[in-house]
mmCIF file of C-alpha atoms in Angstrom:
data_model
loop_
_atom_site.group_PDB
_atom_site.id
_atom_site.type_symbol
_atom_site.label_atom_id
_atom_site.label_comp_id
_atom_site.label_asym_id
_atom_site.label_seq_id
_atom_site.Cartn_x
_atom_site.Cartn_y
_atom_site.Cartn_z
ATOM 1 C CA UNK I 1 -59.944 -36.138 -6.830
ATOM 2 C CA UNK I 2 -60.459 -32.756 -5.230
ATOM 3 C CA UNK I 3 -62.993 -30.178 -6.234
ATOM 4 C CA UNK I 4 -61.026 -29.255 -9.337
ATOM 5 C CA UNK I 5 -63.577 -30.947 -11.580
ATOM 6 C CA UNK I 6 -65.991 -28.114 -10.853
ATOM 7 C CA UNK I 7 -64.078 -26.178 -13.458
ATOM 8 C CA UNK I 8 -62.567 -27.482 -16.647
ATOM 9 C CA UNK I 9 -59.986 -24.721 -16.925
ATOM 10 C CA UNK I 10 -58.010 -25.949 -13.936
ATOM 11 C CA UNK I 11 -58.340 -22.877 -11.732
ATOM 12 C CA UNK I 12 -59.494 -24.102 -8.372
ATOM 13 C CA UNK I 13 -62.440 -22.585 -6.549
ATOM 14 C CA UNK I 14 -61.484 -22.600 -2.909
ATOM 15 C CA UNK I 15 -64.161 -22.227 -0.284
ATOM 16 C CA UNK I 16 -63.401 -25.206 1.943
ATOM 17 C CA UNK I 17 -62.109 -25.209 5.496
ATOM 18 C CA UNK I 18 -58.359 -25.763 5.700
ATOM 19 C CA UNK I 19 -56.450 -27.540 8.415
ATOM 20 C CA UNK I 20 -53.555 -25.612 9.916
ATOM 21 C CA UNK I 21 -51.940 -28.179 12.157
ATOM 22 C CA UNK I 22 -52.935 -31.463 13.717
ATOM 23 C CA UNK I 23 -52.156 -33.350 16.889
ATOM 24 C CA UNK I 24 -52.960 -36.787 18.233
ATOM 25 C CA UNK I 25 -55.423 -37.322 21.079
ATOM 26 C CA UNK I 26 -56.106 -40.964 21.977
ATOM 27 C CA UNK I 27 -55.141 -42.256 18.516
ATOM 28 C CA UNK I 28 -57.339 -39.677 16.826
ATOM 29 C CA UNK I 29 -56.129 -36.808 14.717
ATOM 30 C CA UNK I 30 -57.551 -33.474 15.834
ATOM 31 C CA UNK I 31 -57.204 -30.599 13.396
ATOM 32 C CA UNK I 32 -56.932 -26.927 14.210
ATOM 33 C CA UNK I 33 -58.660 -25.353 11.229
ATOM 34 C CA UNK I 34 -59.272 -21.907 9.788
ATOM 35 C CA UNK I 35 -62.601 -21.891 11.631
ATOM 36 C CA UNK I 36 -60.793 -21.990 14.977
ATOM 37 C CA UNK I 37 -58.489 -19.137 14.007
ATOM 38 C CA UNK I 38 -61.341 -16.938 12.763
ATOM 39 C CA UNK I 39 -63.340 -17.802 15.881
ATOM 40 C CA UNK I 40 -60.476 -16.727 18.116
ATOM 41 C CA UNK I 41 -60.171 -13.431 16.217
ATOM 42 C CA UNK I 42 -63.914 -12.789 16.561
ATOM 43 C CA UNK I 43 -63.786 -13.634 20.276
ATOM 44 C CA UNK I 44 -60.843 -11.294 20.822
ATOM 45 C CA UNK I 45 -62.824 -8.531 19.114
ATOM 46 C CA UNK I 46 -65.783 -9.238 21.379
ATOM 47 C CA UNK I 47 -63.651 -9.271 24.532
ATOM 48 C CA UNK I 48 -61.879 -6.022 23.633
ATOM 49 C CA UNK I 49 -65.210 -4.355 22.954
ATOM 50 C CA UNK I 50 -66.555 -5.618 26.282
ATOM 51 C CA UNK I 51 -63.518 -4.301 28.206
ATOM 52 C CA UNK I 52 -63.946 -0.868 26.635
ATOM 53 C CA UNK I 53 -67.673 -0.996 27.365
ATOM 54 C CA UNK I 54 -66.981 -1.877 31.008
ATOM 55 C CA UNK I 55 -64.595 1.025 31.348
ATOM 56 C CA UNK I 56 -67.111 3.403 29.761
ATOM 57 C CA UNK I 57 -69.941 2.230 31.986
ATOM 58 C CA UNK I 58 -67.888 2.622 35.177
ATOM 59 C CA UNK I 59 -67.943 6.375 34.752
ATOM 60 C CA UNK I 60 -71.466 6.434 33.350
ATOM 61 C CA UNK I 61 -73.407 9.655 33.628
ATOM 62 C CA UNK I 62 -77.110 10.361 33.954
ATOM 63 C CA UNK I 63 -77.199 12.006 30.533
ATOM 64 C CA UNK I 64 -75.347 9.590 28.205
ATOM 65 C CA UNK I 65 -72.735 10.890 25.828
ATOM 66 C CA UNK I 66 -70.371 9.451 23.264
ATOM 67 C CA UNK I 67 -69.602 5.764 23.629
ATOM 68 C CA UNK I 68 -72.203 5.291 26.381
ATOM 69 C CA UNK I 69 -74.898 6.281 23.875
ATOM 70 C CA UNK I 70 -73.867 3.485 21.529
ATOM 71 C CA UNK I 71 -73.818 0.919 24.339
ATOM 72 C CA UNK I 72 -77.250 1.921 25.605
ATOM 73 C CA UNK I 73 -78.615 1.767 22.056
ATOM 74 C CA UNK I 74 -77.269 -1.779 21.580
ATOM 75 C CA UNK I 75 -78.536 -3.063 24.921
ATOM 76 C CA UNK I 76 -81.928 -1.421 24.557
ATOM 77 C CA UNK I 77 -82.537 -2.739 21.047
ATOM 78 C CA UNK I 78 -81.533 -6.278 22.087
ATOM 79 C CA UNK I 79 -83.817 -6.039 25.113
ATOM 80 C CA UNK I 80 -86.584 -4.781 22.845
ATOM 81 C CA UNK I 81 -86.280 -7.828 20.586
ATOM 82 C CA UNK I 82 -86.409 -10.229 23.532
ATOM 83 C CA UNK I 83 -89.253 -8.404 25.294
ATOM 84 C CA UNK I 84 -91.320 -8.262 22.115
ATOM 85 C CA UNK I 85 -91.227 -12.029 21.630
ATOM 86 C CA UNK I 86 -91.060 -13.539 25.111
ATOM 87 C CA UNK I 87 -92.804 -10.880 27.277
ATOM 88 C CA UNK I 88 -93.306 -12.728 30.618
ATOM 89 C CA UNK I 89 -90.217 -14.950 30.313
ATOM 90 C CA UNK I 90 -87.923 -12.253 28.964
ATOM 91 C CA UNK I 91 -85.834 -11.515 32.111
ATOM 92 C CA UNK I 92 -84.379 -15.036 32.387
ATOM 93 C CA UNK I 93 -83.358 -15.368 28.720
ATOM 94 C CA UNK I 94 -82.212 -11.819 28.000
ATOM 95 C CA UNK I 95 -78.548 -12.634 28.607
ATOM 96 C CA UNK I 96 -78.484 -15.729 26.425
ATOM 97 C CA UNK I 97 -80.265 -14.187 23.428
ATOM 98 C CA UNK I 98 -78.223 -10.983 23.611
ATOM 99 C CA UNK I 99 -74.919 -12.858 23.744
ATOM 100 C CA UNK I 100 -75.873 -15.191 20.920
ATOM 101 C CA UNK I 101 -77.076 -12.271 18.805
ATOM 102 C CA UNK I 102 -73.826 -10.338 19.136
ATOM 103 C CA UNK I 103 -71.694 -13.451 18.612
ATOM 104 C CA UNK I 104 -73.508 -14.674 15.489
ATOM 105 C CA UNK I 105 -73.661 -11.173 14.044
ATOM 106 C CA UNK I 106 -69.917 -10.675 14.446
ATOM 107 C CA UNK I 107 -69.258 -14.128 12.967
ATOM 108 C CA UNK I 108 -71.513 -13.487 9.956
ATOM 109 C CA UNK I 109 -70.065 -10.093 9.172
ATOM 110 C CA UNK I 110 -66.445 -11.183 9.684
ATOM 111 C CA UNK I 111 -66.406 -11.931 5.947
ATOM 112 C CA UNK I 112 -66.134 -8.174 5.483
ATOM 113 C CA UNK I 113 -62.709 -8.255 7.151
ATOM 114 C CA UNK I 114 -61.372 -11.008 4.943
ATOM 115 C CA UNK I 115 -61.969 -13.886 7.326
ATOM 116 C CA UNK I 116 -63.844 -17.032 6.428
ATOM 117 C CA UNK I 117 -67.031 -16.690 8.514
ATOM 118 C CA UNK I 118 -66.908 -19.243 11.358
ATOM 119 C CA UNK I 119 -70.658 -19.777 10.981
ATOM 120 C CA UNK I 120 -70.001 -21.220 7.492
ATOM 121 C CA UNK I 121 -68.811 -24.327 9.337
ATOM 122 C CA UNK I 122 -71.512 -26.776 10.343
ATOM 123 C CA UNK I 123 -69.809 -27.526 13.665
ATOM 124 C CA UNK I 124 -70.212 -23.944 14.936
ATOM 125 C CA UNK I 125 -73.866 -23.591 14.024
ATOM 126 C CA UNK I 126 -74.702 -27.063 15.313
ATOM 127 C CA UNK I 127 -73.109 -26.192 18.645
ATOM 128 C CA UNK I 128 -75.182 -23.016 18.870
ATOM 129 C CA UNK I 129 -78.343 -24.889 17.938
ATOM 130 C CA UNK I 130 -77.611 -27.562 20.563
ATOM 131 C CA UNK I 131 -77.502 -24.863 23.275
ATOM 132 C CA UNK I 132 -80.970 -23.727 22.219
ATOM 133 C CA UNK I 133 -82.165 -27.345 22.118
ATOM 134 C CA UNK I 134 -80.840 -27.886 25.650
ATOM 135 C CA UNK I 135 -82.548 -24.704 26.869
ATOM 136 C CA UNK I 136 -85.850 -25.782 25.295
ATOM 137 C CA UNK I 137 -85.782 -29.133 27.071
ATOM 138 C CA UNK I 138 -84.531 -27.752 30.387
ATOM 139 C CA UNK I 139 -87.200 -25.056 30.505
ATOM 140 C CA UNK I 140 -89.892 -27.564 29.623
ATOM 141 C CA UNK I 141 -88.693 -29.741 32.534
ATOM 142 C CA UNK I 142 -88.599 -26.699 34.782
ATOM 143 C CA UNK I 143 -92.096 -25.421 34.054
ATOM 144 C CA UNK I 144 -93.969 -28.706 33.534
ATOM 145 C CA UNK I 145 -91.951 -31.223 35.562
ATOM 146 C CA UNK I 146 -91.427 -34.787 34.302
ATOM 147 C CA UNK I 147 -95.154 -35.524 34.186
ATOM 148 C CA UNK I 148 -95.943 -32.651 31.848
ATOM 149 C CA UNK I 149 -92.883 -33.383 29.690
ATOM 150 C CA UNK I 150 -93.926 -36.985 29.123
ATOM 151 C CA UNK I 151 -97.549 -35.972 28.629
ATOM 152 C CA UNK I 152 -96.584 -33.555 25.857
ATOM 153 C CA UNK I 153 -94.854 -36.388 24.001
ATOM 154 C CA UNK I 154 -98.126 -38.360 23.832
ATOM 155 C CA UNK I 155 -100.303 -35.503 22.637
ATOM 156 C CA UNK I 156 -102.809 -35.488 21.043
ATOM 157 C CA UNK I 157 -102.891 -39.304 20.900
ATOM 158 C CA UNK I 158 -100.505 -42.002 22.149
ATOM 159 C CA UNK I 159 -99.450 -43.187 18.681
ATOM 160 C CA UNK I 160 -98.186 -39.680 17.861
ATOM 161 C CA UNK I 161 -95.035 -40.396 19.925
ATOM 162 C CA UNK I 162 -92.657 -40.995 16.964
ATOM 163 C CA UNK I 163 -93.909 -37.858 15.219
ATOM 164 C CA UNK I 164 -93.377 -35.774 18.355
ATOM 165 C CA UNK I 165 -89.865 -37.198 18.802
ATOM 166 C CA UNK I 166 -88.977 -36.342 15.185
ATOM 167 C CA UNK I 167 -90.380 -32.859 15.760
ATOM 168 C CA UNK I 168 -88.129 -32.419 18.786
ATOM 169 C CA UNK I 169 -85.035 -33.626 16.927
ATOM 170 C CA UNK I 170 -85.793 -31.373 13.958
ATOM 171 C CA UNK I 171 -85.374 -28.203 16.078
ATOM 172 C CA UNK I 172 -81.548 -28.143 16.220
ATOM 173 C CA UNK I 173 -81.144 -29.564 12.710
ATOM 174 C CA UNK I 174 -83.304 -26.936 11.008
ATOM 175 C CA UNK I 175 -81.871 -24.102 13.124
ATOM 176 C CA UNK I 176 -78.257 -25.002 12.405
ATOM 177 C CA UNK I 177 -78.717 -25.915 8.723
ATOM 178 C CA UNK I 178 -80.458 -22.610 7.995
ATOM 179 C CA UNK I 179 -77.652 -20.498 9.424
ATOM 180 C CA UNK I 180 -74.918 -22.721 7.958
ATOM 181 C CA UNK I 181 -76.314 -22.883 4.425
ATOM 182 C CA UNK I 182 -76.966 -19.152 4.196
ATOM 183 C CA UNK I 183 -73.393 -18.294 5.122
ATOM 184 C CA UNK I 184 -71.938 -21.071 2.982
ATOM 185 C CA UNK I 185 -73.845 -19.840 -0.077
ATOM 186 C CA UNK I 186 -72.388 -16.380 0.459
ATOM 187 C CA UNK I 187 -68.861 -17.765 0.795
ATOM 188 C CA UNK I 188 -69.250 -19.876 -2.372
ATOM 189 C CA UNK I 189 -70.640 -16.970 -4.395
ATOM 190 C CA UNK I 190 -67.850 -14.600 -3.385
ATOM 191 C CA UNK I 191 -65.059 -17.121 -3.947
ATOM 192 C CA UNK I 192 -66.530 -17.896 -7.385
ATOM 193 C CA UNK I 193 -66.534 -14.199 -8.240
ATOM 194 C CA UNK I 194 -62.952 -13.790 -7.070
ATOM 195 C CA UNK I 195 -61.676 -16.831 -8.981
ATOM 196 C CA UNK I 196 -63.708 -16.867 -12.188
ATOM 197 C CA UNK I 197 -63.791 -13.107 -12.762
ATOM 198 C CA UNK I 198 -60.285 -12.594 -11.445
ATOM 199 C CA UNK I 199 -59.279 -10.113 -14.164
ATOM 200 C CA UNK I 200 -62.050 -7.603 -13.540
ATOM 201 C CA UNK I 201 -63.225 -8.137 -9.955
ATOM 202 C CA UNK I 202 -62.093 -4.844 -8.506
ATOM 203 C CA UNK I 203 -64.636 -2.526 -6.886
ATOM 204 C CA UNK I 204 -68.032 -4.009 -7.559
ATOM 205 C CA UNK I 205 -67.620 -7.145 -5.376
ATOM 206 C CA UNK I 206 -67.970 -4.815 -2.397
ATOM 207 C CA UNK I 207 -71.692 -4.582 -3.180
ATOM 208 C CA UNK I 208 -71.851 -8.384 -3.143
ATOM 209 C CA UNK I 209 -70.059 -8.302 0.210
ATOM 210 C CA UNK I 210 -72.601 -5.801 1.501
ATOM 211 C CA UNK I 211 -75.423 -8.097 0.447
ATOM 212 C CA UNK I 212 -74.096 -11.549 1.335
ATOM 213 C CA UNK I 213 -72.110 -10.722 4.464
ATOM 214 C CA UNK I 214 -73.957 -7.781 5.941
ATOM 215 C CA UNK I 215 -77.602 -7.985 4.839
ATOM 216 C CA UNK I 216 -78.073 -11.757 4.785
ATOM 217 C CA UNK I 217 -75.880 -12.121 7.870
ATOM 218 C CA UNK I 218 -77.932 -9.664 9.910
ATOM 219 C CA UNK I 219 -81.213 -11.127 8.709
ATOM 220 C CA UNK I 220 -80.171 -14.683 9.546
ATOM 221 C CA UNK I 221 -78.920 -13.615 12.975
ATOM 222 C CA UNK I 222 -82.322 -12.077 13.663
ATOM 223 C CA UNK I 223 -84.095 -15.177 12.370
ATOM 224 C CA UNK I 224 -81.961 -17.493 14.527
ATOM 225 C CA UNK I 225 -82.696 -15.445 17.647
ATOM 226 C CA UNK I 226 -86.428 -15.116 16.942
ATOM 227 C CA UNK I 227 -86.746 -18.852 16.302
ATOM 228 C CA UNK I 228 -84.789 -19.711 19.466
ATOM 229 C CA UNK I 229 -87.029 -17.406 21.503
ATOM 230 C CA UNK I 230 -90.199 -18.858 19.968
ATOM 231 C CA UNK I 231 -89.121 -22.445 20.679
ATOM 232 C CA UNK I 232 -88.123 -21.629 24.262
ATOM 233 C CA UNK I 233 -91.324 -19.681 24.895
ATOM 234 C CA UNK I 234 -93.466 -22.487 23.510
ATOM 235 C CA UNK I 235 -91.675 -24.911 25.823
ATOM 236 C CA UNK I 236 -92.270 -22.610 28.802
ATOM 237 C CA UNK I 237 -95.953 -21.971 28.121
ATOM 238 C CA UNK I 238 -96.848 -25.413 26.774
ATOM 239 C CA UNK I 239 -99.607 -24.983 24.210
ATOM 240 C CA UNK R 1 -73.855 -51.459 -17.660
ATOM 241 C CA UNK R 2 -70.285 -50.669 -16.843
ATOM 242 C CA UNK R 3 -70.039 -49.158 -13.405
ATOM 243 C CA UNK R 4 -66.932 -47.134 -12.681
ATOM 244 C CA UNK R 5 -65.818 -44.046 -10.843
ATOM 245 C CA UNK R 6 -66.561 -41.636 -13.660
ATOM 246 C CA UNK R 7 -70.100 -42.930 -14.033
ATOM 247 C CA UNK R 8 -70.669 -42.278 -10.315
ATOM 248 C CA UNK R 9 -69.143 -38.808 -10.622
ATOM 249 C CA UNK R 10 -71.326 -37.880 -13.576
ATOM 250 C CA UNK R 11 -74.422 -39.168 -11.863
ATOM 251 C CA UNK R 12 -73.491 -37.156 -8.725
ATOM 252 C CA UNK R 13 -73.244 -34.018 -10.845
ATOM 253 C CA UNK R 14 -76.651 -34.764 -12.409
ATOM 254 C CA UNK R 15 -78.116 -35.334 -8.958
ATOM 255 C CA UNK R 16 -76.689 -32.044 -7.730
ATOM 256 C CA UNK R 17 -78.326 -30.274 -10.642
ATOM 257 C CA UNK R 18 -81.655 -31.953 -9.949
ATOM 258 C CA UNK R 19 -81.376 -31.070 -6.235
ATOM 259 C CA UNK R 20 -81.258 -27.394 -7.189
ATOM 260 C CA UNK R 21 -84.815 -27.680 -8.581
ATOM 261 C CA UNK R 22 -85.719 -27.172 -4.915
ATOM 262 C CA UNK R 23 -85.173 -23.465 -5.598
ATOM 263 C CA UNK R 24 -88.377 -23.342 -7.651
ATOM 264 C CA UNK R 25 -90.839 -23.307 -4.769
ATOM 265 C CA UNK R 26 -89.145 -20.733 -2.522
ATOM 266 C CA UNK R 27 -88.699 -18.436 -5.522
ATOM 267 C CA UNK R 28 -92.441 -18.493 -6.170
ATOM 268 C CA UNK R 29 -93.170 -18.072 -2.480
ATOM 269 C CA UNK R 30 -90.819 -15.142 -2.018
ATOM 270 C CA UNK R 31 -92.264 -13.410 -5.067
ATOM 271 C CA UNK R 32 -95.753 -13.913 -3.669
ATOM 272 C CA UNK R 33 -94.655 -12.457 -0.313
ATOM 273 C CA UNK R 34 -93.140 -9.403 -2.004
ATOM 274 C CA UNK R 35 -96.290 -8.879 -4.107
ATOM 275 C CA UNK R 36 -98.525 -9.022 -1.054
ATOM 276 C CA UNK R 37 -96.203 -6.652 0.814
ATOM 277 C CA UNK R 38 -96.397 -4.178 -2.073
ATOM 278 C CA UNK R 39 -100.186 -4.386 -1.952
ATOM 279 C CA UNK R 40 -100.159 -3.855 1.794
ATOM 280 C CA UNK R 41 -97.965 -0.787 1.457
ATOM 281 C CA UNK R 42 -100.344 0.547 -1.181
ATOM 282 C CA UNK R 43 -103.280 0.178 1.196
ATOM 283 C CA UNK R 44 -101.534 1.436 4.317
ATOM 284 C CA UNK R 45 -98.442 3.527 3.569
ATOM 285 C CA UNK R 46 -97.995 4.345 7.263
ATOM 286 C CA UNK R 47 -96.949 0.807 8.184
ATOM 287 C CA UNK R 48 -94.006 0.499 5.788
ATOM 288 C CA UNK R 49 -91.486 -0.438 8.497
ATOM 289 C CA UNK R 50 -93.565 -3.221 10.046
ATOM 290 C CA UNK R 51 -94.488 -4.639 6.637
ATOM 291 C CA UNK R 52 -90.869 -4.674 5.507
ATOM 292 C CA UNK R 53 -89.672 -6.487 8.641
ATOM 293 C CA UNK R 54 -92.438 -9.075 8.449
ATOM 294 C CA UNK R 55 -91.823 -9.648 4.735
ATOM 295 C CA UNK R 56 -88.060 -10.092 5.166
ATOM 296 C CA UNK R 57 -88.407 -12.533 8.049
ATOM 297 C CA UNK R 58 -91.055 -14.514 6.178
ATOM 298 C CA UNK R 59 -88.860 -14.671 3.095
ATOM 299 C CA UNK R 60 -85.905 -15.805 5.182
ATOM 300 C CA UNK R 61 -88.028 -18.699 6.443
ATOM 301 C CA UNK R 62 -89.207 -19.564 2.946
ATOM 302 C CA UNK R 63 -85.601 -19.642 1.786
ATOM 303 C CA UNK R 64 -84.822 -22.569 4.070
ATOM 304 C CA UNK R 65 -86.031 -25.364 1.822
ATOM 305 C CA UNK R 66 -84.038 -24.071 -1.142
ATOM 306 C CA UNK R 67 -80.979 -24.000 1.097
ATOM 307 C CA UNK R 68 -81.562 -27.667 1.934
ATOM 308 C CA UNK R 69 -81.367 -28.289 -1.821
ATOM 309 C CA UNK R 70 -78.085 -26.369 -1.905
ATOM 310 C CA UNK R 71 -76.683 -28.455 0.960
ATOM 311 C CA UNK R 72 -77.638 -31.687 -0.823
ATOM 312 C CA UNK R 73 -75.994 -30.460 -4.036
ATOM 313 C CA UNK R 74 -72.801 -29.476 -2.227
ATOM 314 C CA UNK R 75 -72.620 -32.794 -0.396
ATOM 315 C CA UNK R 76 -73.042 -34.654 -3.696
ATOM 316 C CA UNK R 77 -70.335 -32.619 -5.428
ATOM 317 C CA UNK R 78 -67.703 -32.073 -2.736
ATOM 318 C CA UNK R 79 -68.054 -34.844 -0.163
ATOM 319 C CA UNK R 80 -68.935 -37.452 -2.824
ATOM 320 C CA UNK R 81 -70.482 -40.059 -0.522
ATOM 321 C CA UNK R 82 -71.042 -42.580 -3.341
ATOM 322 C CA UNK R 83 -67.583 -42.783 -4.878
#
């Protein structure tokens, strides 16, 4: 019983993650899936871009030209986003937010190049959200010490402890589910168009690609970064 | 009542359909946000860029609950936890 019952005509809509090969680790089967392959491709793109950027910045000039212009534009706009939200705490989180922004944006828009976006897999987004969750807790420990951390759990009254704990746990879940579901809905829509309207899906799906992969992808990247920054800043300041 | 695999499957499909009612609220909310943004642009045409950014981010947040409905529907249909 696969997902064939979604359609009575027998053509199969295919938007799931596929395993490529498996191996055994301690009696458990570990699968290398399409997500891993797409992730590796995205990472290779990132690394190549970074190597070129490093070479361009080694012979940087006072008045930027060509490729250096593009690099300065990227770095300045990322810095602007972080500075606008975190002001005082911006310098210590600039690297993390910038890296995450570029990574998620490349993952989201990789649907344009025919890959299955790696962020349409819950494992990827949950991993990203767990990093933010870790940073939130670590910075709260750092700025308020153990006493302040425990005190925040019992605010405003002692019996609010379970509610505060649920609130803490909901951070990574809501962050990761938002990113995951947005990308998954795009993948499902496009695969439906390509399977159900197979006979006349020729040029116009590119507009759907522009919307689902590019527009929604960019917007959700921005939302993920803004939410991460807000959570971290709230943990640093402590209401 | 007879309880077999097909009954569970049909009920899962019904549940997935009902889960998509979650799209009702965010649709209303996003429309409201767009209407207010249009009003704001009418009052202050100079701030179009800021208003657009704020509106899009707000709508992306409002979309979240409808996406939870989508996730529930997909889990019911594809993962089939009850069969």
